[in-house]
Coordinates of C-alpha atoms in Angstrom, one line a residue:
Chain M
M1 CA 12.6 -41.9 15.1
D2 CA 13.0 -41.3 11.3
A3 CA 16.5 -40.0 10.5
A4 CA 16.8 -36.3 9.7
N5 CA 17.3 -35.8 6.0
F6 CA 17.1 -32.1 5.2
I7 CA 16.1 -28.7 6.5
A8 CA 13.2 -26.8 4.9
G9 CA 12.8 -23.0 5.5
D10 CA 10.1 -20.5 4.6
W11 CA 11.9 -17.2 5.1
G12 CA 9.5 -14.3 4.5
T13 CA 9.7 -10.6 5.2
S14 CA 8.5 -10.9 8.7
H15 CA 8.9 -14.5 9.7
L16 CA 11.3 -17.5 9.4
R17 CA 9.8 -21.0 9.8
L18 CA 12.4 -23.8 9.8
F19 CA 11.6 -27.5 9.7
L20 CA 13.8 -30.5 10.3
C21 CA 12.5 -33.1 7.8
G22 CA 12.8 -36.8 7.4
S23 CA 13.4 -38.4 4.0
Q24 CA 9.7 -38.3 3.1
G25 CA 9.4 -34.6 4.0
N26 CA 7.8 -35.5 7.3
V27 CA 8.5 -32.8 10.0
L28 CA 10.7 -34.0 12.9
D29 CA 11.2 -30.6 14.6
S30 CA 10.7 -26.9 13.9
R31 CA 12.0 -23.5 14.8
Q32 CA 10.8 -20.0 14.3
G33 CA 13.0 -17.0 13.7
P34 CA 13.2 -13.4 12.5
G35 CA 12.0 -12.4 9.1
V36 CA 14.3 -11.1 6.3
A37 CA 13.6 -7.5 7.4
E38 CA 14.6 -8.2 11.0
S39 CA 17.6 -10.4 10.3
G40 CA 20.0 -7.4 9.9
G41 CA 21.7 -9.1 7.0
R42 CA 23.1 -11.9 9.3
F43 CA 21.3 -14.6 7.4
A44 CA 24.0 -17.3 7.7
G45 CA 24.3 -16.5 11.4
V46 CA 20.6 -16.7 12.1
L47 CA 20.3 -20.0 10.2
S48 CA 23.3 -21.5 12.0
S49 CA 22.2 -20.5 15.4
L50 CA 18.6 -21.8 15.0
T51 CA 19.8 -25.1 13.6
S52 CA 22.7 -25.8 15.9
Q53 CA 20.9 -28.5 17.9
W54 CA 19.9 -30.2 14.7
R55 CA 23.5 -30.2 13.4
E56 CA 24.8 -31.6 16.7
R57 CA 22.6 -34.6 16.3
G58 CA 22.5 -35.1 12.5
G59 CA 25.6 -33.3 11.2
D60 CA 25.4 -30.8 8.3
L61 CA 22.1 -31.2 6.5
P62 CA 21.1 -29.8 3.1
T63 CA 18.9 -26.8 3.5
V64 CA 16.3 -25.4 1.1
L65 CA 14.8 -21.9 1.6
C66 CA 12.1 -20.1 -0.1
G67 CA 10.5 -16.6 0.2
M68 CA 12.0 -13.1 0.4
V69 CA 15.3 -14.6 1.5
G70 CA 15.9 -14.8 -2.3
S71 CA 14.9 -11.1 -3.0
N72 CA 17.0 -8.0 -3.2
I73 CA 16.6 -7.5 0.5
G74 CA 17.5 -11.1 1.3
W75 CA 20.5 -13.4 1.6
S76 CA 21.2 -13.8 -2.1
Q77 CA 19.2 -12.8 -5.1
A78 CA 17.6 -15.8 -6.8
P79 CA 16.5 -14.2 -10.1
Y80 CA 12.9 -14.7 -11.2
V81 CA 12.2 -17.6 -13.6
P82 CA 10.1 -16.3 -16.5
C83 CA 6.7 -18.0 -17.2
P84 CA 5.6 -20.2 -18.8
A85 CA 7.7 -22.3 -16.4
K86 CA 7.9 -26.1 -15.7
P87 CA 8.1 -27.0 -12.0
E88 CA 11.5 -28.6 -12.6
Q89 CA 12.9 -25.3 -14.0
I90 CA 12.3 -23.7 -10.6
A91 CA 14.4 -26.3 -8.9
E92 CA 17.1 -26.0 -11.6
A93 CA 17.2 -22.2 -11.1
C94 CA 17.8 -22.5 -7.3
V95 CA 20.8 -20.4 -6.1
A96 CA 23.4 -22.5 -4.2
L97 CA 25.2 -21.0 -1.2
K98 CA 27.8 -22.4 1.1
N99 CA 29.2 -24.9 -1.4
G100 CA 25.7 -26.2 -2.2
A101 CA 24.7 -26.8 1.5
V102 CA 22.0 -24.1 1.2
H103 CA 19.7 -23.6 -1.8
I104 CA 17.3 -20.7 -2.3
V105 CA 14.2 -21.2 -4.5
P106 CA 13.7 -18.4 -7.1
G107 CA 10.4 -16.5 -7.7
L108 CA 8.5 -16.3 -11.0
S109 CA 7.9 -13.5 -13.4
C110 CA 5.4 -13.2 -16.2
R111 CA 3.4 -10.9 -18.4
N112 CA 0.0 -11.0 -16.8
P113 CA -3.3 -11.1 -18.7
F114 CA -3.3 -7.2 -18.8
G115 CA 0.1 -7.1 -20.5
A116 CA 1.9 -5.9 -17.3
P117 CA 5.0 -7.3 -15.8
D118 CA 4.1 -9.4 -12.7
F119 CA 6.1 -11.2 -10.0
L120 CA 5.7 -13.6 -7.2
R121 CA 8.1 -15.1 -4.7
G122 CA 7.3 -17.8 -2.1
E123 CA 4.1 -18.8 -3.8
E124 CA 6.0 -20.7 -6.5
T125 CA 7.0 -23.2 -3.7
Q126 CA 3.3 -23.5 -2.6
I127 CA 2.4 -24.2 -6.2
L128 CA 5.0 -27.0 -6.4
G129 CA 3.6 -28.3 -3.1
A130 CA 0.0 -28.2 -4.3
L131 CA 1.0 -30.1 -7.5
K132 CA 2.5 -32.8 -5.2
L133 CA -0.4 -32.9 -2.7
V134 CA -3.2 -32.8 -5.3
A135 CA -2.2 -35.1 -8.2
S136 CA -5.1 -34.0 -10.5
L137 CA -3.7 -30.4 -10.5
G138 CA -1.0 -31.5 -13.0
K139 CA -3.6 -32.4 -15.6
G140 CA -5.4 -30.0 -17.9
R141 CA -6.0 -26.3 -17.4
R142 CA -6.2 -25.3 -13.7
L143 CA -6.8 -22.1 -11.8
L144 CA -5.2 -21.5 -8.5
C145 CA -5.8 -18.7 -6.0
L146 CA -3.3 -17.9 -3.3
P147 CA -5.0 -15.3 -1.1
G148 CA -2.9 -13.0 1.0
T149 CA -1.5 -9.5 1.3
H150 CA -0.9 -9.7 -2.4
T151 CA -3.3 -12.4 -3.7
K152 CA -1.9 -14.4 -6.6
W153 CA -4.2 -16.0 -9.3
V154 CA -2.2 -18.7 -11.2
V155 CA -3.1 -20.6 -14.4
L156 CA -1.6 -24.1 -14.9
E157 CA -1.7 -26.1 -18.1
D158 CA -0.7 -29.8 -17.7
G159 CA 1.5 -28.8 -14.8
L160 CA 3.1 -25.9 -16.7
I161 CA 2.8 -22.5 -14.9
L162 CA 1.4 -20.4 -17.7
H163 CA 1.0 -17.0 -16.1
F164 CA -0.5 -15.3 -13.1
L165 CA -2.2 -12.1 -11.8
S166 CA -1.5 -10.2 -8.6
A167 CA -4.2 -8.4 -6.6
P168 CA -3.2 -6.4 -3.4
T169 CA -6.5 -7.2 -1.9
G170 CA -5.3 -8.1 1.6
E171 CA -3.2 -5.0 1.7
L172 CA -6.1 -2.8 0.6
F173 CA -8.3 -4.3 3.2
A174 CA -5.7 -3.8 6.0
L175 CA -5.1 -0.2 4.9
L176 CA -8.7 0.7 4.8
R177 CA -9.5 -1.1 8.1
D178 CA -6.6 0.6 9.9
H179 CA -6.6 4.1 8.4
S180 CA -9.8 4.9 6.4
V181 CA -12.7 7.0 7.6
L182 CA -14.8 4.6 5.6
V183 CA -14.6 1.9 8.3
R184 CA -12.4 3.4 11.0
S185 CA -13.6 3.0 14.6
Q186 CA -12.5 4.3 17.9
A187 CA -13.3 1.0 19.5
D188 CA -11.0 -2.1 19.3
L189 CA -13.1 -4.3 17.1
G190 CA -10.7 -7.3 17.0
A191 CA -9.6 -9.2 13.9
E192 CA -12.7 -11.4 13.5
I193 CA -14.7 -10.9 10.3
D194 CA -18.5 -10.6 10.8
S195 CA -19.5 -13.4 8.5
Q196 CA -23.0 -12.3 8.0
A197 CA -21.8 -8.8 6.9
F198 CA -19.1 -10.4 4.8
D199 CA -21.9 -12.4 3.0
A200 CA -23.9 -9.2 2.6
G201 CA -20.9 -7.6 0.9
L202 CA -20.6 -10.6 -1.5
V203 CA -24.3 -10.3 -2.3
R204 CA -24.1 -6.5 -2.8
F205 CA -21.1 -6.8 -5.1
A206 CA -22.9 -9.3 -7.3
E207 CA -25.8 -6.8 -7.9
H208 CA -23.4 -4.6 -9.9
P209 CA -20.3 -6.6 -10.9
E210 CA -19.8 -4.1 -13.8
A211 CA -18.9 -1.3 -11.4
Q212 CA -15.4 -0.3 -10.3
L213 CA -14.8 -1.2 -6.7
V214 CA -13.9 2.4 -6.0
H215 CA -17.5 3.3 -6.5
R216 CA -18.7 0.7 -4.0
L217 CA -16.4 1.4 -1.1
F218 CA -18.2 4.5 0.2
E219 CA -21.2 2.3 0.9
C220 CA -19.3 1.0 3.9
R221 CA -19.5 4.4 5.5
A222 CA -22.9 5.4 4.1
R223 CA -24.6 2.3 5.6
Q224 CA -23.1 3.3 9.0
L225 CA -24.4 6.9 8.6
S226 CA -27.9 5.4 7.7
G227 CA -27.7 3.1 10.7
E228 CA -27.7 -0.1 8.7
L229 CA -24.3 -1.3 9.7
T230 CA -22.3 -1.2 12.9
P231 CA -18.6 -0.4 12.6
H232 CA -17.8 -4.0 13.1
A233 CA -20.2 -5.1 10.4
A234 CA -18.9 -2.4 8.1
R235 CA -15.5 -4.1 8.1
G236 CA -17.0 -7.5 7.2
F237 CA -19.0 -5.8 4.5
L238 CA -15.9 -4.2 3.1
S239 CA -14.1 -7.5 3.1
G240 CA -17.0 -9.1 1.2
L241 CA -16.9 -6.3 -1.4
L242 CA -13.2 -6.6 -1.9
V243 CA -13.0 -10.4 -2.0
A244 CA -16.0 -10.6 -4.4
G245 CA -14.4 -7.9 -6.6
D246 CA -11.1 -9.7 -6.7
A247 CA -12.7 -13.1 -7.4
D248 CA -15.0 -11.7 -10.1
G249 CA -12.3 -9.7 -11.9
A250 CA -9.8 -12.6 -11.8
L251 CA -12.3 -15.1 -13.1
R252 CA -13.2 -12.8 -16.0
A253 CA -9.5 -12.2 -16.7
L254 CA -8.1 -15.7 -16.4
A255 CA -10.8 -18.4 -16.6
G256 CA -12.4 -17.7 -19.9
A257 CA -16.2 -17.7 -20.3
G258 CA -17.2 -21.0 -18.9
P259 CA -20.3 -21.2 -16.7
A260 CA -18.5 -22.8 -13.8
H261 CA -14.9 -23.3 -12.9
S262 CA -12.8 -25.3 -10.5
V263 CA -10.5 -23.2 -8.3
H264 CA -7.8 -24.5 -5.9
L265 CA -7.3 -22.2 -3.0
I266 CA -3.9 -22.3 -1.3
G267 CA -3.4 -20.3 1.9
T268 CA -4.2 -19.9 5.6
P269 CA -7.6 -21.4 6.3
D270 CA -9.1 -18.1 7.5
L271 CA -8.4 -16.5 4.1
T272 CA -9.1 -19.5 1.9
R273 CA -12.5 -19.7 3.6
L274 CA -13.4 -16.2 2.6
Y275 CA -12.4 -16.8 -1.0
A276 CA -14.2 -20.1 -1.0
A277 CA -17.4 -18.4 0.0
A278 CA -17.0 -15.8 -2.8
L279 CA -16.1 -18.4 -5.5
S280 CA -18.8 -20.9 -4.4
R281 CA -21.4 -18.1 -4.7
R282 CA -20.2 -17.6 -8.3
G283 CA -20.8 -21.3 -9.0
C284 CA -17.2 -22.5 -8.8
D285 CA -16.0 -25.8 -7.5
V286 CA -13.6 -25.0 -4.8
R287 CA -10.9 -27.0 -3.0
E288 CA -8.9 -25.5 -0.2
V289 CA -5.2 -26.5 0.4
D290 CA -3.4 -25.5 3.6
G291 CA -0.7 -23.0 2.6
A292 CA 1.8 -24.1 5.3
A293 CA 1.5 -27.7 4.2
A294 CA 1.9 -26.6 0.5
S295 CA 5.0 -24.7 1.3
L296 CA 6.5 -27.6 3.1
A297 CA 5.6 -30.1 0.4
G298 CA 7.1 -27.7 -2.2
L299 CA 10.4 -27.4 -0.3
A300 CA 10.5 -31.2 0.0
Q301 CA 9.8 -31.5 -3.7
V302 CA 12.7 -29.1 -4.5
H303 CA 15.0 -30.9 -2.1
G304 CA 14.1 -34.2 -3.8
W305 CA 14.9 -32.9 -7.3
L306 CA 18.2 -31.3 -6.1
S307 CA 19.2 -34.7 -4.5
E308 CA 18.4 -36.5 -7.8
R309 CA 20.6 -34.0 -9.7
V310 CA 23.5 -34.5 -7.2
A311 CA 23.1 -38.3 -7.5
A312 CA 23.0 -38.1 -11.3
N313 CA 26.1 -36.0 -11.3
E314 CA 28.0 -38.4 -9.0
S315 CA 27.0 -41.5 -10.9
Chain G
M1 CA -15.3 50.4 1.0
D2 CA -18.4 48.4 0.4
A3 CA -20.4 47.8 3.6
A4 CA -20.1 44.5 5.3
N5 CA -23.3 42.5 4.7
F6 CA -22.8 39.0 6.0
I7 CA -20.2 36.4 7.1
A8 CA -19.7 33.2 5.1
G9 CA -17.9 30.2 6.5
D10 CA -16.6 26.9 5.2
W11 CA -16.1 24.8 8.4
G12 CA -14.7 21.5 7.5
T13 CA -13.1 18.7 9.6
S14 CA -9.7 20.2 9.5
H15 CA -10.1 23.9 8.5
L16 CA -12.3 26.9 9.1
R17 CA -12.3 29.6 6.5
L18 CA -14.4 32.7 7.3
F19 CA -15.1 35.6 4.9
L20 CA -16.6 39.0 5.6
C21 CA -18.7 39.7 2.5
G22 CA -20.3 42.7 0.9
S23 CA -23.9 42.7 -0.4
Q24 CA -22.8 41.1 -3.7
G25 CA -20.9 38.3 -2.0
N26 CA -17.6 40.2 -2.6
V27 CA -14.9 39.3 0.0
L28 CA -13.9 42.3 2.2
D29 CA -11.8 40.3 4.7
S30 CA -11.0 36.8 5.7
R31 CA -9.9 34.7 8.7
Q32 CA -8.7 31.1 9.2
G33 CA -9.4 28.9 12.2
P34 CA -9.5 25.4 13.6
G35 CA -11.5 22.7 11.9
V36 CA -14.5 21.0 13.5
A37 CA -12.3 18.2 14.9
E38 CA -9.9 20.7 16.5
S39 CA -12.6 23.1 17.9
G40 CA -13.2 21.1 21.1
G41 CA -16.9 21.6 20.8
R42 CA -16.5 25.4 21.4
F43 CA -18.0 26.4 18.1
A44 CA -19.8 29.6 19.2
G45 CA -16.6 30.7 21.0
V46 CA -14.3 30.1 18.1
L47 CA -16.7 31.9 15.7
S48 CA -17.1 34.8 18.1
S49 CA -13.4 35.3 18.7
L50 CA -12.5 35.1 15.1
T51 CA -15.1 37.7 14.0
S52 CA -14.8 40.1 17.0
Q53 CA -13.1 42.8 14.9
W54 CA -15.7 42.5 12.2
R55 CA -18.5 42.9 14.7
E56 CA -16.8 45.9 16.3
R57 CA -17.0 47.6 12.9
G58 CA -20.2 46.3 11.5
G59 CA -22.3 45.1 14.4
D60 CA -23.8 41.7 14.4
L61 CA -23.8 40.2 10.9
P62 CA -25.8 37.2 9.7
T63 CA -23.6 34.2 9.3
V64 CA -23.9 31.2 7.0
L65 CA -21.8 28.1 7.5
C66 CA -21.4 25.0 5.5
G67 CA -19.4 21.7 5.9
M68 CA -18.8 19.3 8.8
V69 CA -20.0 22.0 11.2
G70 CA -23.5 20.6 10.4
S71 CA -22.6 16.9 11.0
N72 CA -22.8 14.8 14.1
I73 CA -19.3 15.9 15.2
G74 CA -20.2 19.6 14.5
W75 CA -22.0 22.5 16.1
S76 CA -25.5 21.3 15.4
Q77 CA -26.8 18.6 13.1
A78 CA -28.3 19.8 9.9
P79 CA -30.1 16.7 8.6
Y80 CA -29.4 15.6 5.0
V81 CA -31.9 16.8 2.4
P82 CA -32.9 13.8 0.3
C83 CA -32.4 14.0 -3.5
P84 CA -33.9 14.8 -5.9
A85 CA -33.5 18.3 -4.4
K86 CA -34.0 21.8 -5.7
P87 CA -31.3 24.3 -4.7
E88 CA -33.9 26.4 -2.8
Q89 CA -34.8 23.3 -0.7
I90 CA -31.2 23.3 0.7
A91 CA -31.6 26.9 1.8
E92 CA -35.0 26.2 3.3
A93 CA -33.5 23.3 5.3
C94 CA -30.8 25.4 6.9
V95 CA -30.6 25.0 10.6
A96 CA -30.9 28.3 12.5
L97 CA -28.8 28.9 15.6
K98 CA -28.5 31.9 18.0
N99 CA -32.0 33.3 17.1
G100 CA -31.3 33.1 13.4
A101 CA -28.0 34.9 13.5
V102 CA -26.2 31.8 12.3
H103 CA -27.4 29.3 9.7
I104 CA -25.9 26.0 8.9
V105 CA -26.3 24.5 5.4
P106 CA -27.4 20.8 5.4
G107 CA -25.8 18.1 3.3
L108 CA -27.6 15.9 0.8
S109 CA -28.6 12.2 0.7
C110 CA -29.6 9.9 -2.1
R111 CA -29.8 6.4 -3.4
N112 CA -26.8 6.3 -5.8
P113 CA -26.9 4.6 -9.2
F114 CA -25.9 1.3 -7.5
G115 CA -28.8 1.4 -5.1
A116 CA -26.7 2.3 -2.1
P117 CA -27.3 5.1 0.3
D118 CA -25.0 8.0 -0.4
F119 CA -24.2 11.3 1.4
L120 CA -22.4 14.5 0.9
R121 CA -21.8 17.6 3.0
G122 CA -20.1 20.8 2.0
E123 CA -20.2 19.9 -1.7
E124 CA -23.9 20.9 -1.9
T125 CA -22.8 24.5 -1.3
Q126 CA -20.2 24.2 -4.1
I127 CA -23.0 22.9 -6.4
L128 CA -25.2 25.9 -5.5
G129 CA -22.2 28.2 -6.2
A130 CA -21.4 26.5 -9.5
L131 CA -25.0 27.0 -10.6
K132 CA -24.6 30.7 -9.8
L133 CA -21.2 31.1 -11.5
V134 CA -22.0 29.0 -14.6
A135 CA -25.5 30.0 -15.8
S136 CA -25.7 27.2 -18.4
L137 CA -25.4 24.5 -15.6
G138 CA -29.1 25.1 -14.7
K139 CA -30.3 23.9 -18.1
G140 CA -30.6 20.3 -19.2
R141 CA -28.8 17.2 -17.9
R142 CA -25.4 18.0 -16.5
L143 CA -22.6 16.0 -14.9
L144 CA -20.5 17.5 -12.2
C145 CA -17.3 16.1 -10.6
L146 CA -16.0 17.4 -7.3
P147 CA -12.7 15.6 -6.8
G148 CA -11.2 15.2 -3.3
T149 CA -10.6 12.8 -0.5
H150 CA -14.1 11.5 -1.4
T151 CA -14.8 12.5 -5.0
K152 CA -18.5 13.2 -5.7
W153 CA -20.0 12.8 -9.1
V154 CA -23.3 14.7 -9.3
V155 CA -26.1 14.6 -11.9
L156 CA -28.2 17.8 -12.4
E157 CA -31.4 18.0 -14.5
D158 CA -32.6 21.5 -15.2
G159 CA -31.0 22.7 -11.9
L160 CA -32.5 19.8 -9.9
I161 CA -29.9 17.7 -8.1
L162 CA -31.0 14.2 -9.1
H163 CA -28.5 11.9 -7.4
F164 CA -24.7 11.5 -6.9
L165 CA -22.0 8.9 -6.5
S166 CA -19.1 8.9 -4.0
A167 CA -15.6 7.5 -4.8
P168 CA -12.9 7.6 -2.1
T169 CA -10.3 8.0 -4.8
G170 CA -8.2 10.7 -3.0
E171 CA -8.2 8.7 0.2
L172 CA -7.2 5.5 -1.5
F173 CA -4.3 7.3 -3.3
A174 CA -3.1 8.9 0.0
L175 CA -3.3 5.5 1.9
L176 CA -1.4 3.7 -0.8
R177 CA 1.2 6.5 -1.2
D178 CA 1.9 6.7 2.5
H179 CA 1.6 3.1 3.6
S180 CA 1.6 0.6 0.7
V181 CA 4.6 -1.5 -0.4
L182 CA 3.3 -0.9 -3.9
V183 CA 4.7 2.7 -4.1
R184 CA 6.3 3.2 -0.7
S185 CA 9.7 4.8 -0.7
Q186 CA 12.3 5.6 1.9
A187 CA 13.1 8.9 0.2
D188 CA 10.9 12.0 0.6
L189 CA 9.4 12.3 -2.8
G190 CA 7.4 15.4 -2.2
A191 CA 3.8 16.0 -3.1
E192 CA 4.3 16.7 -6.8
I193 CA 2.7 14.3 -9.2
D194 CA 5.0 13.2 -12.1
S195 CA 2.8 14.3 -15.0
Q196 CA 4.4 12.0 -17.6
A197 CA 3.9 9.0 -15.3
F198 CA 0.3 10.1 -14.5
D199 CA -0.4 10.2 -18.3
A200 CA 1.2 6.8 -18.7
G201 CA -1.2 5.5 -16.0
L202 CA -4.2 7.0 -17.9
V203 CA -3.1 5.3 -21.1
R204 CA -2.5 2.0 -19.4
F205 CA -5.9 2.1 -17.7
A206 CA -7.6 2.6 -21.1
E207 CA -6.0 -0.5 -22.5
H208 CA -8.1 -2.6 -20.2
P209 CA -11.0 -0.6 -18.8
E210 CA -13.0 -3.8 -18.2
A211 CA -10.6 -4.8 -15.4
Q212 CA -11.0 -4.2 -11.7
L213 CA -8.6 -1.6 -10.5
V214 CA -7.4 -4.1 -7.8
H215 CA -5.9 -6.1 -10.7
R216 CA -4.0 -3.1 -12.0
L217 CA -2.4 -1.8 -8.8
F218 CA 0.4 -4.3 -8.5
E219 CA 1.7 -3.0 -11.8
C220 CA 3.0 0.1 -9.8
R221 CA 5.3 -2.2 -7.9
A222 CA 6.1 -4.6 -10.8
R223 CA 7.3 -1.8 -13.0
Q224 CA 9.6 -0.7 -10.3
L225 CA 11.0 -4.3 -9.9
S226 CA 11.5 -4.4 -13.7
G227 CA 13.3 -1.1 -13.7
E228 CA 10.6 0.7 -15.8
L229 CA 9.4 3.2 -13.1
T230 CA 11.3 5.1 -10.4
P231 CA 9.5 5.3 -7.0
H232 CA 8.4 8.9 -7.9
A233 CA 7.1 7.9 -11.3
A234 CA 5.3 4.9 -9.7
R235 CA 3.2 7.3 -7.6
G236 CA 2.2 9.4 -10.6
F237 CA 1.4 6.1 -12.5
L238 CA -0.8 5.0 -9.5
S239 CA -2.6 8.4 -9.5
G240 CA -3.2 8.0 -13.3
L241 CA -4.7 4.5 -12.8
L242 CA -6.9 5.6 -10.0
V243 CA -8.2 8.8 -11.6
A244 CA -8.8 7.0 -14.9
G245 CA -10.7 4.2 -13.2
D246 CA -12.8 6.6 -11.2
A247 CA -13.6 8.7 -14.3
D248 CA -14.3 5.7 -16.5
G249 CA -16.6 3.9 -14.0
A250 CA -18.4 7.1 -13.1
L251 CA -19.1 8.0 -16.7
R252 CA -20.4 4.5 -17.3
A253 CA -22.6 4.6 -14.2
L254 CA -23.9 8.2 -14.6
A255 CA -23.7 9.6 -18.0
G256 CA -25.4 7.0 -20.2
A257 CA -24.0 5.7 -23.4
G258 CA -23.3 8.9 -25.3
P259 CA -20.1 9.2 -27.2
A260 CA -18.9 12.4 -25.6
H261 CA -20.0 14.2 -22.5
S262 CA -19.6 17.6 -20.9
V263 CA -18.3 17.5 -17.3
H264 CA -17.9 20.5 -14.9
L265 CA -15.1 19.9 -12.5
I266 CA -15.3 21.8 -9.2
G267 CA -12.3 21.7 -6.8
T268 CA -8.8 22.8 -6.1
P269 CA -6.9 23.4 -9.4
D270 CA -4.3 20.7 -8.8
L271 CA -7.1 18.1 -8.5
T272 CA -9.4 19.3 -11.2
R273 CA -6.4 19.4 -13.6
L274 CA -5.8 15.7 -13.1
Y275 CA -9.5 14.8 -13.7
A276 CA -9.6 17.1 -16.6
A277 CA -6.7 15.2 -18.2
A278 CA -8.5 11.9 -17.6
L279 CA -11.8 13.1 -18.9
S280 CA -10.4 14.9 -21.9
R281 CA -8.6 11.7 -22.9
R282 CA -12.1 10.0 -22.9
G283 CA -13.4 12.7 -25.3
C284 CA -15.3 14.7 -22.7
D285 CA -15.7 18.5 -22.9
V286 CA -14.3 19.7 -19.5
R287 CA -14.8 23.0 -17.7
E288 CA -12.9 23.6 -14.4
V289 CA -14.5 25.7 -11.6
D290 CA -12.4 26.8 -8.7
G291 CA -13.8 25.0 -5.6
A292 CA -13.1 27.9 -3.1
A293 CA -14.9 30.4 -5.4
A294 CA -17.8 27.9 -5.7
S295 CA -18.1 27.5 -2.0
L296 CA -18.2 31.3 -1.5
A297 CA -20.7 31.8 -4.2
G298 CA -22.9 29.1 -2.8
L299 CA -22.8 30.6 0.7
A300 CA -23.7 34.0 -0.8
Q301 CA -26.6 32.4 -2.7
V302 CA -27.9 30.8 0.5
H303 CA -27.5 34.1 2.4
G304 CA -29.5 35.8 -0.4
W305 CA -32.3 33.3 -0.3
L306 CA -32.5 33.5 3.5
S307 CA -32.6 37.3 3.4
E308 CA -35.5 37.2 0.9
R309 CA -37.3 34.8 3.2
V310 CA -36.9 37.2 6.1
A311 CA -37.9 40.1 4.0
A312 CA -41.0 38.3 2.8
N313 CA -41.9 37.3 6.4
E314 CA -41.5 40.9 7.5
S315 CA -43.5 42.4 4.7

């Protein structure tokens, strides 16, 4: 068995995922734990108790954490690094705790293309990981999309993180699905998206891309009243409208006026698949990168840089 | 005291408002009762019990009802009248109950400017009332806005209701206010909109009207993270963004390319005021009409037409 080298942790609002990693970032073991919101402020205790077996075998191991653990509700605030940002700057701005045994990766801030302040935290590590996993991403101008509760669209230029744009598309969908009369149903419809209805939503969006989404949403209810959509299909249709609107608006805002674009999608496969469908329909070349793998690769990358820095200081 | 002539009722999902009216539609007395959703299917019973005193004094009076009472969750379905629709067609399509003692006003259906089926119910009566209250509305091409949970934008041509467009702007605002991390607050912030922050939202929207609203919403959270907005101000800012986006998109979709437009706003004063601010900022001439007064005038108008029809049949 490869010797344990470091511990990588993705500590979000609602979940903690810890990985015992070998020197190449390969996963030797893993643990799950409470998110930042459920840790009751006992971050050191939670980490210590979940990793006790690992420390018994391998002694104290350096630990790198990313996500909301570095926010104002987390263990220690890791201030946002302003864009444009080089990947190495993110590692340099890590906050060290416990005499350097634990490092927390900072988020990023920018002025987005609409001149508004914008922020991300956790996705910076996935970006670092994607740059590691997909070598070509570090060359030229690149567009990334990290779909989720708050989807992040990110522009890279020769590996430099130029700026990004947030869209609460996932949150909007969940709010409408769970609470709105537009698609509400008495029946338990499950989480599955009706892919045919989703595609119909993409097609319908594209018929009037100039419209505000707020003027398209009532269609989800109207097509139920007219008998064209079942409640389950209405949800898929809504998802298609929202994802198409997000993709269309982001491409217009971020990608310039080229006829076709290349977009790297980083996230859970069920989400990247939806965005891939929307972007492909717009003529984009799409590549999907698994979000969990990207997080882990990013944490390994940061650990590698931190180790080099320690080695350089000691030599 | 003017003799009681008819009973007018606005019976929505959550409220029933009944008015005892004189021959000119003047209100002699009023009652409030349970909405359609809370009436447990006992519509005749609820109506009878709330109007018993009136009937003791004035005998059986003809009753005209509008709103969700005519929907598939109501007393009796009053099928949607397709647009373009003349006001008189709405009266002709009323559904008669209890041997013609009770009439229910139907809603309207159309293909909206984006080619989607669209529906309204309750607002048709406010439109009839506005046409009665504002004589000039019946001439030429006119744009109405009825803000609410589902805002309705309506185009009239010489009194004919051409088509309309629904926007669930009020519902979106309420969902985001009550559930979204974008503007959520532990504190009870009250229902009051911060008017300065609302205006800031209008101004910010206008800087990038080409953007999808989904790419502007995260700004409500980002400007809290950056310390520029308090939680209370963030709500007002969100309201400004949503109302400006609704107004801008609707004007583009419905009003053609004129430099300035006249818009009649029909609704509760706290809502029409917000839309008036957004529309005025876009150079529109705005006139506000009280929504409750418009409902009552519309019910009186329908009662008048129904009485003429009865008189014509009897003569």
